[in-house]
Amino acid sequence: MSVLAGRHILLAITGGIAAYKSPDLARRLREAGAEVRTVMTSAAMAFVRPMTFQAVTGKPVHYDLLDPASEAAMGHIELARWADLVLVAPASADFMARLAHGHADDLLATLCLATHARIVLAPAMNQVMWANAATQANRTQLEARGVRMLGPGHGDQACGEVGTGRMLEPTALVAQLCRFYAQGPLSGCTVMITAGPTREAIDPVRFISNRSSGRMGFDLGAAAREAGARVIVVAGPSAEPLAAGIERLDVESAEQMYETVMQHIEGCHIFIGAAAVADYRPEAPPAEKIKKQEAAISLRLIRNPDILQAVAALESGRPFTVGFAAETHGLLEHAEGKRRNKRLDMIAANWVGRPGLGFESTTNALEILWAGGHVSIDQGPKAEVARRLIEIISERYHAQDSTANSGS
Ligand code: PMT
């Protein structure tokens, strides 16, 4: 089975003569098992008709940001969430400039701003335009933000010149995408991640919970999947979207999360506890709704099982175990204490209760600690922070693996 099987690829076409190759690219991506949806800019439609892509993909083509009918069918936010990869082929010089500067003036630019998915560009333009300092500055800026470039290639150009600026051929683009997924640092690994809050019942209609949205854990799932892993996310209640291709096990309470993790942990190589698991639960929630009769009532809370600690304590098949620490003060001391007490391979510490960090926010920053090591991940979108954390985890996981295999 191809590594592209089941991937949600949003193929975007911008204005350039190389757009004539894009229907063939769509067809080849589908042959490799990917689900393909298409977005076109108005300039792209001067080169190829939307009907061509509709015929090749069997799906309506999206091109209008302000059309109520198409927004009602699958709006730009749904498309942005649906994709686990946005492939812009061809990517014109103008589109690169607009992407680099965060424009939101058409459907494609807007959904690129709204997506957590990896963005991959296959640039295509005149060789002098490609070499221009402005285009190269945009390229550098985009690459620094995690946008990947496939090509351009060198050769004859439609304008009669010869140089670097040709869009790679569809077969080469599909092969590079396959390599990108197949050679991921976690290919062959199974990663389990807990995400979101838990809900602890007070009675049948009320519960105790916390502010976790699930975003950090879900972005870690997407990053691990992108790195080639099979990913299982054990999720508390969350309204956030989860990338395609991830196995999702929904739970509500800490006890359910514990049971689910323990039932599925066998065979997992890496475990990441990103969920905000309630430490306590009401001791004996009544079967009926509590009536408002007393002036005050007391709830007796008892400890929940510690999922992370239980995974780290597994005697056989223990995965590489990574915890999170959410702290309002003493970030590094408390995180290091949790790492040692729970016998973790690594801990990712984040501030909570501060704007732009931790719970509910779209951005985060992390301090990563392991025995003898410490790395900081600067504040950025959670999707980017998650990619960096997955890189660090896979480096440490493989380093530990090779130490174990060398018998030292
Ligand atoms: O979901 P978001 O809105 O994106 O927010 C992300 C986050 C702030 C929730 C996330 O980045 C984070 O910090 N998650 C861990 C929150 C937490 O519960 O931290 P803690 O310091 O209380 O717990 C330490 C570790 O033990 C965590 O890995 C936690 O998952 C785990 N734990 C805790 C209690 C318990 N009973 N079982 C556990 O597994």
Tab-separated table of C-alpha atoms and ligand atoms in Angstrom:
chain	number	residue	atom	x	y	z
A	1	MET	CA	0.000	0.000	0.000
A	2	SER	CA	1.317	3.475	-0.893
A	3	VAL	CA	2.295	5.800	1.957
A	4	LEU	CA	-0.102	8.297	0.370
A	5	ALA	CA	-3.099	5.989	0.871
A	6	GLY	CA	-5.853	7.771	2.776
A	7	ARG	CA	-3.954	11.081	2.973
A	8	HIS	CA	-6.121	14.151	2.457
A	9	ILE	CA	-4.237	16.205	-0.117
A	10	LEU	CA	-5.521	19.633	-1.018
A	11	LEU	CA	-4.059	20.324	-4.455
A	12	ALA	CA	-3.908	24.048	-5.159
A	13	ILE	CA	-3.260	25.473	-8.611
A	14	THR	CA	-2.031	29.028	-9.128
A	15	GLY	CA	-1.606	30.907	-12.414
A	16	GLY	CA	1.166	29.633	-14.665
A	17	ILE	CA	1.601	27.640	-17.834
A	18	ALA	CA	2.717	24.623	-15.758
A	19	ALA	CA	-0.932	24.358	-14.599
A	20	TYR	CA	-1.496	22.140	-17.626
A	21	LYS	CA	0.427	19.386	-15.730
A	22	SER	CA	-1.745	19.630	-12.603
A	23	PRO	CA	-4.677	17.430	-13.746
A	24	ASP	CA	-2.146	14.651	-14.377
A	25	LEU	CA	-0.713	15.281	-10.893
A	26	ALA	CA	-4.218	15.011	-9.383
A	27	ARG	CA	-4.774	11.725	-11.217
A	28	ARG	CA	-1.454	10.274	-10.021
A	29	LEU	CA	-2.080	11.306	-6.428
A	30	ARG	CA	-5.431	9.524	-6.574
A	31	GLU	CA	-3.821	6.444	-8.104
A	32	ALA	CA	-1.442	6.432	-5.121
A	33	GLY	CA	-4.506	6.237	-2.853
A	34	ALA	CA	-4.706	9.872	-1.704
A	35	GLU	CA	-8.021	11.679	-1.397
A	36	VAL	CA	-7.653	14.826	-3.495
A	37	ARG	CA	-9.613	18.067	-3.410
A	38	THR	CA	-8.739	21.007	-5.619
A	39	VAL	CA	-8.514	24.752	-5.080
A	40	MET	CA	-7.806	27.137	-7.967
A	41	THR	CA	-6.894	30.797	-8.010
A	42	SER	CA	-8.566	33.005	-10.611
A	43	ALA	CA	-5.247	33.217	-12.525
A	44	ALA	CA	-5.059	29.398	-12.651
A	45	MET	CA	-8.465	29.293	-14.347
A	46	ALA	CA	-7.005	31.259	-17.268
A	47	PHE	CA	-4.853	28.186	-17.992
A	48	VAL	CA	-7.048	25.171	-17.060
A	49	ARG	CA	-10.791	24.850	-16.528
A	50	PRO	CA	-12.139	23.736	-13.130
A	51	MET	CA	-14.218	21.093	-14.966
A	52	THR	CA	-11.006	19.212	-15.789
A	53	PHE	CA	-10.142	18.806	-12.104
A	54	GLN	CA	-13.715	17.952	-11.222
A	55	ALA	CA	-13.586	15.130	-13.768
A	56	VAL	CA	-10.203	13.856	-12.559
A	57	THR	CA	-10.884	14.036	-8.813
A	58	GLY	CA	-14.633	13.371	-8.834
A	59	LYS	CA	-15.038	16.287	-6.406
A	60	PRO	CA	-16.225	19.882	-6.866
A	61	VAL	CA	-13.431	22.412	-7.361
A	62	HIS	CA	-13.135	25.291	-4.906
A	63	TYR	CA	-12.151	28.765	-6.073
A	64	ASP	CA	-14.393	31.385	-4.506
A	65	LEU	CA	-13.902	32.738	-0.999
A	66	LEU	CA	-17.002	34.891	-1.069
A	67	ASP	CA	-19.473	32.554	-2.784
A	68	PRO	CA	-22.153	31.641	-0.188
A	69	ALA	CA	-23.114	28.451	-2.079
A	70	SER	CA	-19.611	26.981	-2.120
A	71	GLU	CA	-18.905	28.186	1.440
A	72	ALA	CA	-22.102	26.425	2.562
A	73	ALA	CA	-20.973	23.161	0.882
A	74	MET	CA	-17.395	23.046	2.243
A	75	GLY	CA	-16.148	26.412	3.421
A	76	HIS	CA	-12.554	27.550	3.625
A	77	ILE	CA	-12.239	26.589	7.290
A	78	GLU	CA	-13.544	23.053	6.638
A	79	LEU	CA	-11.142	22.700	3.720
A	80	ALA	CA	-8.273	23.970	5.861
A	81	ARG	CA	-9.187	21.399	8.529
A	82	TRP	CA	-9.817	18.593	6.063
A	83	ALA	CA	-6.325	18.751	4.538
A	84	ASP	CA	-3.373	16.957	6.019
A	85	LEU	CA	-1.194	18.348	3.264
A	86	VAL	CA	-1.612	21.411	1.042
A	87	LEU	CA	0.307	20.956	-2.221
A	88	VAL	CA	0.489	24.116	-4.336
A	89	ALA	CA	1.513	23.037	-7.850
A	90	PRO	CA	2.326	25.161	-9.689
A	91	ALA	CA	3.197	27.824	-7.113
A	92	SER	CA	3.717	31.161	-8.887
A	93	ALA	CA	6.086	33.926	-7.747
A	94	ASP	CA	3.051	36.041	-6.891
A	95	PHE	CA	1.544	33.296	-4.724
A	96	MET	CA	4.847	32.784	-2.872
A	97	ALA	CA	4.958	36.518	-2.132
A	98	ARG	CA	1.368	36.544	-0.888
A	99	LEU	CA	1.936	33.461	1.274
A	100	ALA	CA	5.139	34.908	2.728
A	101	HIS	CA	3.290	38.073	3.709
A	102	GLY	CA	0.200	36.398	5.136
A	103	HIS	CA	-2.361	37.725	2.652
A	104	ALA	CA	-5.957	36.520	2.900
A	105	ASP	CA	-7.365	38.000	-0.277
A	106	ASP	CA	-8.520	34.827	-2.024
A	107	LEU	CA	-9.611	31.314	-1.078
A	108	LEU	CA	-6.180	29.699	-1.364
A	109	ALA	CA	-4.261	32.352	0.586
A	110	THR	CA	-6.949	32.343	3.285
A	111	LEU	CA	-7.008	28.625	3.787
A	112	CYS	CA	-3.206	28.499	3.914
A	113	LEU	CA	-3.453	30.898	6.863
A	114	ALA	CA	-6.188	28.797	8.464
A	115	THR	CA	-4.632	25.342	8.129
A	116	HIS	CA	-2.493	23.336	10.539
A	117	ALA	CA	-1.484	21.073	7.654
A	118	ARG	CA	1.992	20.982	6.136
A	119	ILE	CA	2.248	23.297	3.089
A	120	VAL	CA	4.362	22.095	0.166
A	121	LEU	CA	5.102	24.282	-2.868
A	122	ALA	CA	6.145	23.189	-6.360
A	123	PRO	CA	7.355	26.549	-7.696
A	124	ALA	CA	7.083	27.273	-11.429
A	125	MET	CA	8.112	30.545	-13.026
A	126	ASN	CA	10.533	32.196	-15.403
A	127	GLN	CA	14.148	31.535	-14.349
A	128	VAL	CA	14.924	35.238	-13.793
A	129	MET	CA	11.838	35.599	-11.597
A	130	TRP	CA	12.956	32.566	-9.551
A	131	ALA	CA	16.467	33.999	-9.132
A	132	ASN	CA	15.137	37.447	-8.191
A	133	ALA	CA	16.186	38.542	-4.694
A	134	ALA	CA	12.554	39.161	-3.708
A	135	THR	CA	11.500	35.614	-4.647
A	136	GLN	CA	14.530	34.135	-2.893
A	137	ALA	CA	13.804	36.186	0.251
A	138	ASN	CA	10.197	34.914	0.196
A	139	ARG	CA	11.441	31.358	-0.259
A	140	THR	CA	13.840	31.658	2.698
A	141	GLN	CA	11.124	33.125	4.881
A	142	LEU	CA	8.637	30.401	3.917
A	143	GLU	CA	11.154	27.597	4.485
A	144	ALA	CA	11.986	29.045	7.899
A	145	ARG	CA	8.279	28.717	8.725
A	146	GLY	CA	8.254	25.044	7.756
A	147	VAL	CA	6.913	25.363	4.192
A	148	ARG	CA	8.642	22.778	1.981
A	149	MET	CA	9.779	23.397	-1.598
A	150	LEU	CA	9.786	20.615	-4.182
A	151	GLY	CA	11.816	21.954	-7.087
A	152	PRO	CA	11.835	23.919	-9.254
A	153	GLY	CA	13.697	21.921	-11.879
A	154	HIS	CA	16.171	23.085	-14.507
A	155	GLY	CA	15.566	23.008	-18.266
A	156	ASP	CA	13.686	24.567	-21.184
A	157	GLN	CA	11.043	27.072	-20.195
A	158	ALA	CA	7.756	27.977	-21.911
A	159	CYS	CA	9.107	31.513	-22.489
A	160	GLY	CA	11.970	30.105	-24.596
A	161	GLU	CA	14.664	30.549	-21.959
A	162	VAL	CA	16.658	27.805	-20.287
A	163	GLY	CA	17.230	27.784	-16.524
A	164	THR	CA	15.827	26.900	-13.096
A	165	GLY	CA	12.100	27.508	-12.751
A	166	ARG	CA	10.292	24.517	-14.271
A	167	MET	CA	7.683	22.772	-12.158
A	168	LEU	CA	8.776	19.204	-11.409
A	169	GLU	CA	6.956	16.545	-13.417
A	170	PRO	CA	3.899	14.970	-11.719
A	171	THR	CA	5.679	11.594	-11.372
A	172	ALA	CA	8.644	13.285	-9.643
A	173	LEU	CA	6.333	15.246	-7.318
A	174	VAL	CA	4.415	12.117	-6.300
A	175	ALA	CA	7.699	10.226	-5.757
A	176	GLN	CA	9.041	13.054	-3.556
A	177	LEU	CA	5.861	13.147	-1.509
A	178	CYS	CA	6.064	9.366	-1.028
A	179	ARG	CA	9.696	9.691	0.100
A	180	PHE	CA	8.757	12.535	2.406
A	181	TYR	CA	6.261	10.285	4.213
A	182	ALA	CA	8.127	6.968	3.904
A	183	GLN	CA	11.442	8.311	5.175
A	184	GLY	CA	9.923	10.096	8.119
A	185	PRO	CA	11.992	9.617	11.265
A	186	LEU	CA	9.140	7.696	12.892
A	187	SER	CA	8.220	5.394	10.027
A	188	GLY	CA	7.586	1.915	11.412
A	189	CYS	CA	6.773	3.325	14.886
A	190	THR	CA	3.442	3.421	16.669
A	191	VAL	CA	2.882	6.533	18.762
A	192	MET	CA	0.100	6.878	21.330
A	193	ILE	CA	-0.871	10.361	22.488
A	194	THR	CA	-3.389	11.441	25.103
A	195	ALA	CA	-5.070	14.778	24.361
A	196	GLY	CA	-7.683	17.139	25.721
A	197	PRO	CA	-9.359	17.374	29.099
A	198	THR	CA	-11.182	14.727	31.097
A	199	ARG	CA	-14.634	15.179	32.630
A	200	GLU	CA	-15.292	13.883	36.122
A	201	ALA	CA	-18.988	13.395	36.845
A	202	ILE	CA	-20.545	15.173	39.822
A	203	ASP	CA	-23.970	13.785	38.918
A	204	PRO	CA	-25.532	12.730	35.566
A	205	VAL	CA	-25.538	16.322	34.212
A	206	ARG	CA	-22.603	18.078	35.869
A	207	PHE	CA	-18.884	17.526	35.791
A	208	ILE	CA	-15.485	18.889	36.828
A	209	SER	CA	-13.118	19.602	33.930
A	210	ASN	CA	-10.435	22.029	32.779
A	211	ARG	CA	-9.598	24.402	29.938
A	212	SER	CA	-7.692	21.997	27.666
A	213	SER	CA	-8.921	22.257	24.059
A	214	GLY	CA	-7.047	19.183	22.819
A	215	ARG	CA	-5.160	21.266	20.217
A	216	MET	CA	-1.632	20.549	21.505
A	217	GLY	CA	-2.200	16.783	21.582
A	218	PHE	CA	-3.938	16.769	18.199
A	219	ASP	CA	-1.115	18.781	16.609
A	220	LEU	CA	1.363	16.286	18.058
A	221	GLY	CA	-0.703	13.531	16.435
A	222	ALA	CA	-0.525	15.276	13.062
A	223	ALA	CA	3.229	15.875	13.422
A	224	ALA	CA	3.890	12.235	14.394
A	225	ARG	CA	1.783	11.041	11.459
A	226	GLU	CA	3.698	13.391	9.180
A	227	ALA	CA	6.919	11.868	10.549
A	228	GLY	CA	5.679	8.511	9.262
A	229	ALA	CA	4.268	6.960	12.458
A	230	ARG	CA	1.041	5.081	13.001
A	231	VAL	CA	-0.712	7.322	15.514
A	232	ILE	CA	-3.363	6.544	18.129
A	233	VAL	CA	-4.884	9.518	19.932
A	234	VAL	CA	-6.837	8.858	23.103
A	235	ALA	CA	-8.967	11.988	23.300
A	236	GLY	CA	-10.995	13.560	26.048
A	237	PRO	CA	-13.984	15.695	24.966
A	238	SER	CA	-12.773	18.189	22.359
A	239	ALA	CA	-14.381	20.152	19.549
A	240	GLU	CA	-11.028	20.558	17.743
A	241	PRO	CA	-10.491	18.768	14.414
A	242	LEU	CA	-8.003	15.899	14.195
A	243	ALA	CA	-5.907	15.293	11.068
A	244	ALA	CA	-6.861	12.448	8.760
A	245	GLY	CA	-5.200	9.066	9.087
A	246	ILE	CA	-5.041	9.065	12.887
A	247	GLU	CA	-6.822	6.424	14.974
A	248	ARG	CA	-8.968	8.231	17.520
A	249	LEU	CA	-10.311	6.647	20.709
A	250	ASP	CA	-12.770	8.925	22.495
A	251	VAL	CA	-13.119	8.869	26.255
A	252	GLU	CA	-14.651	11.105	28.856
A	253	SER	CA	-13.235	10.493	32.319
A	254	ALA	CA	-9.696	9.903	33.605
A	255	GLU	CA	-10.609	6.327	34.516
A	256	GLN	CA	-11.840	5.687	30.952
A	257	MET	CA	-8.667	7.275	29.574
A	258	TYR	CA	-6.570	5.036	31.824
A	259	GLU	CA	-8.454	1.870	30.760
A	260	THR	CA	-8.258	2.781	27.058
A	261	VAL	CA	-4.548	3.584	27.182
A	262	MET	CA	-3.768	0.351	29.012
A	263	GLN	CA	-5.844	-1.723	26.591
A	264	HIS	CA	-4.021	-0.348	23.531
A	265	ILE	CA	-0.494	0.399	24.771
A	266	GLU	CA	0.983	-2.946	23.786
A	267	GLY	CA	3.114	-2.545	20.667
A	268	CYS	CA	3.414	1.250	21.035
A	269	HIS	CA	6.973	2.542	20.713
A	270	ILE	CA	6.341	6.056	22.027
A	271	PHE	CA	3.758	7.398	24.489
A	272	ILE	CA	3.097	11.135	24.899
A	273	GLY	CA	0.836	12.350	27.710
A	274	ALA	CA	-0.443	15.711	26.467
A	275	ALA	CA	-3.885	15.386	28.071
A	276	ALA	CA	-4.873	17.486	31.032
A	277	VAL	CA	-6.080	14.547	33.108
A	278	ALA	CA	-8.072	15.425	36.211
A	279	ASP	CA	-6.054	14.455	39.267
A	280	TYR	CA	-9.229	13.937	41.339
A	281	ARG	CA	-12.829	12.850	40.780
A	282	PRO	CA	-15.957	13.003	42.928
A	283	GLU	CA	-15.961	9.896	45.071
A	284	ALA	CA	-19.525	8.713	44.532
A	285	PRO	CA	-21.540	10.611	41.913
A	286	PRO	CA	-25.242	9.960	42.532
A	287	ALA	CA	-27.370	8.368	39.786
A	288	GLU	CA	-29.840	11.258	39.998
A	289	LYS	CA	-29.329	15.006	39.541
A	290	ILE	CA	-28.381	16.742	42.798
A	291	LYS	CA	-31.287	18.962	43.905
A	292	LYS	CA	-30.812	22.539	45.075
A	293	GLN	CA	-31.897	22.112	48.693
A	294	GLU	CA	-28.944	22.733	51.006
A	295	ALA	CA	-27.288	26.154	51.431
A	296	ALA	CA	-23.925	24.474	50.871
A	297	ILE	CA	-22.807	21.028	49.831
A	298	SER	CA	-19.432	19.302	49.936
A	299	LEU	CA	-17.896	17.093	47.313
A	300	ARG	CA	-15.371	14.537	48.443
A	301	LEU	CA	-12.744	14.032	45.739
A	302	ILE	CA	-10.547	10.983	45.394
A	303	ARG	CA	-7.367	10.493	43.357
A	304	ASN	CA	-7.544	9.323	39.758
A	305	PRO	CA	-5.028	6.807	38.429
A	306	ASP	CA	-1.913	8.475	36.994
A	307	ILE	CA	-1.879	7.287	33.380
A	308	LEU	CA	1.570	8.597	32.532
A	309	GLN	CA	3.141	7.063	35.612
A	310	ALA	CA	1.461	3.710	34.902
A	311	VAL	CA	2.795	3.645	31.319
A	312	ALA	CA	6.305	4.596	32.462
A	313	ALA	CA	6.168	1.777	35.040
A	314	LEU	CA	5.268	-0.966	32.548
A	315	GLU	CA	7.638	-3.874	33.009
A	316	SER	CA	7.401	-5.339	29.566
A	317	GLY	CA	7.059	-3.412	26.314
A	318	ARG	CA	7.512	-0.057	28.043
A	319	PRO	CA	7.372	2.678	25.363
A	320	PHE	CA	9.623	5.729	25.243
A	321	THR	CA	7.536	7.825	27.623
A	322	VAL	CA	7.103	11.591	27.342
A	323	GLY	CA	5.080	13.635	29.812
A	324	PHE	CA	3.900	17.209	29.857
A	325	ALA	CA	4.059	19.550	32.823
A	326	ALA	CA	1.610	22.436	33.044
A	327	GLU	CA	2.839	24.958	35.596
A	328	THR	CA	1.877	28.408	36.841
A	329	HIS	CA	5.185	28.831	38.742
A	330	GLY	CA	8.565	27.126	39.119
A	331	LEU	CA	8.341	25.680	35.597
A	332	LEU	CA	11.719	23.945	35.360
A	333	GLU	CA	11.945	22.690	38.979
A	334	HIS	CA	8.420	21.240	38.937
A	335	ALA	CA	8.862	19.704	35.496
A	336	GLU	CA	12.153	18.087	36.474
A	337	GLY	CA	10.527	16.769	39.671
A	338	LYS	CA	7.713	15.188	37.614
A	339	ARG	CA	10.196	13.709	35.167
A	340	ARG	CA	12.159	12.019	37.942
A	341	ASN	CA	9.208	10.940	40.102
A	342	LYS	CA	7.333	9.421	37.196
A	343	ARG	CA	10.529	7.956	35.671
A	344	LEU	CA	9.943	9.588	32.294
A	345	ASP	CA	12.322	9.589	29.342
A	346	MET	CA	11.431	13.191	28.632
A	347	ILE	CA	9.126	15.975	29.789
A	348	ALA	CA	7.745	18.986	27.894
A	349	ALA	CA	7.023	21.844	30.261
A	350	ASN	CA	4.696	24.713	29.455
A	351	TRP	CA	3.483	27.734	31.339
A	352	VAL	CA	-0.261	27.858	31.842
A	353	GLY	CA	-2.445	30.812	32.827
A	354	ARG	CA	-0.387	33.184	30.672
A	355	PRO	CA	-1.644	34.737	27.396
A	356	GLY	CA	-0.579	32.855	24.250
A	357	LEU	CA	0.633	29.761	26.126
A	358	GLY	CA	-0.767	26.438	27.306
A	359	PHE	CA	-4.505	25.863	27.631
A	360	GLU	CA	-6.897	26.961	24.849
A	361	SER	CA	-4.411	29.172	23.054
A	362	THR	CA	-3.359	28.581	19.427
A	363	THR	CA	0.318	29.122	20.279
A	364	ASN	CA	2.664	27.588	22.833
A	365	ALA	CA	6.312	27.420	23.929
A	366	LEU	CA	8.008	24.458	25.586
A	367	GLU	CA	11.029	23.584	27.715
A	368	ILE	CA	12.081	20.004	26.971
A	369	LEU	CA	14.014	18.137	29.638
A	370	TRP	CA	15.585	14.686	29.671
A	371	ALA	CA	18.391	13.110	31.700
A	372	GLY	CA	21.362	15.330	30.884
A	373	GLY	CA	19.609	17.472	28.256
A	374	HIS	CA	17.471	20.588	27.883
A	375	VAL	CA	16.119	22.325	24.752
A	376	SER	CA	13.726	25.276	24.451
A	377	ILE	CA	11.091	25.578	21.747
A	378	ASP	CA	10.221	29.240	21.179
A	379	GLN	CA	6.654	30.474	21.122
A	380	GLY	CA	4.876	29.705	17.845
A	381	PRO	CA	1.739	28.086	16.435
A	382	LYS	CA	1.045	24.794	18.228
A	383	ALA	CA	1.402	22.905	14.910
A	384	GLU	CA	4.987	24.188	14.554
A	385	VAL	CA	5.841	23.595	18.216
A	386	ALA	CA	4.459	20.054	17.842
A	387	ARG	CA	6.646	19.361	14.771
A	388	ARG	CA	9.733	20.489	16.657
A	389	LEU	CA	8.844	18.393	19.694
A	390	ILE	CA	8.298	15.317	17.505
A	391	GLU	CA	11.746	15.903	15.932
A	392	ILE	CA	13.354	16.041	19.378
A	393	ILE	CA	11.436	12.979	20.575
A	394	SER	CA	12.441	10.953	17.523
A	395	GLU	CA	16.108	11.953	17.940
A	396	ARG	CA	16.106	10.903	21.603
A	397	TYR	CA	14.070	7.763	20.899
A	398	HIS	CA	16.536	6.601	18.221
A	399	ALA	CA	19.556	7.598	20.332
A	400	GLN	CA	18.219	5.486	23.210
A	401	ASP	CA	17.427	2.644	20.842
A	402	SER	CA	20.947	2.567	19.418
A	403	THR	CA	22.460	2.695	22.921
A	404	ALA	CA	20.277	-0.267	23.926
A	405	ASN	CA	21.205	-2.172	20.751
A	406	SER	CA	24.916	-1.519	21.174
A	407	GLY	CA	24.668	-3.188	24.605
A	408	SER	CA	26.216	-0.196	26.418
B	1	PMT	O1	-5.227	21.155	25.001
B	1	PMT	P1	-4.662	22.547	24.792
B	1	PMT	O2	-5.707	23.639	24.992
B	1	PMT	O3	-3.939	22.676	23.480
B	1	PMT	O4	-3.586	22.820	25.947
B	1	PMT	C1	-2.413	22.078	25.972
B	1	PMT	C2	-2.026	21.675	27.410
B	1	PMT	C3	-1.724	22.927	28.221
B	1	PMT	C4	-3.172	20.903	28.072
B	1	PMT	C5	-0.762	20.743	27.270
B	1	PMT	O5	0.267	21.449	26.651
B	1	PMT	C6	-0.310	20.252	28.627
B	1	PMT	O6	0.412	20.889	29.361
B	1	PMT	N1	-0.769	19.022	29.012
B	1	PMT	C7	-0.543	18.429	30.334
B	1	PMT	C8	-1.478	19.058	31.326
B	1	PMT	C9	-1.338	18.463	32.711
B	1	PMT	O7	-2.247	17.828	33.165
B	1	PMT	O8	-0.169	18.661	33.260
B	1	PMT	P2	0.228	18.115	34.773
B	1	PMT	O9	1.489	18.829	35.079
B	1	PMT	O10	-0.922	18.292	35.695
B	1	PMT	O11	0.436	16.568	34.560
B	1	PMT	C10	1.729	15.989	34.306
B	1	PMT	C11	1.642	14.865	33.345
B	1	PMT	O12	0.940	13.759	33.917
B	1	PMT	C12	0.915	15.170	32.022
B	1	PMT	O13	1.607	14.505	30.979
B	1	PMT	C13	-0.466	14.525	32.215
B	1	PMT	O14	-1.028	14.095	30.964
B	1	PMT	C14	-0.117	13.330	33.084
B	1	PMT	N2	-1.191	12.873	33.977
B	1	PMT	C15	-1.628	13.664	35.000
B	1	PMT	C16	-2.579	13.187	35.863
B	1	PMT	C17	-3.109	11.883	35.684
B	1	PMT	N3	-4.025	11.405	36.480
B	1	PMT	N4	-2.668	11.126	34.665
B	1	PMT	C18	-1.724	11.591	33.817
B	1	PMT	O15	-1.341	10.898	32.872
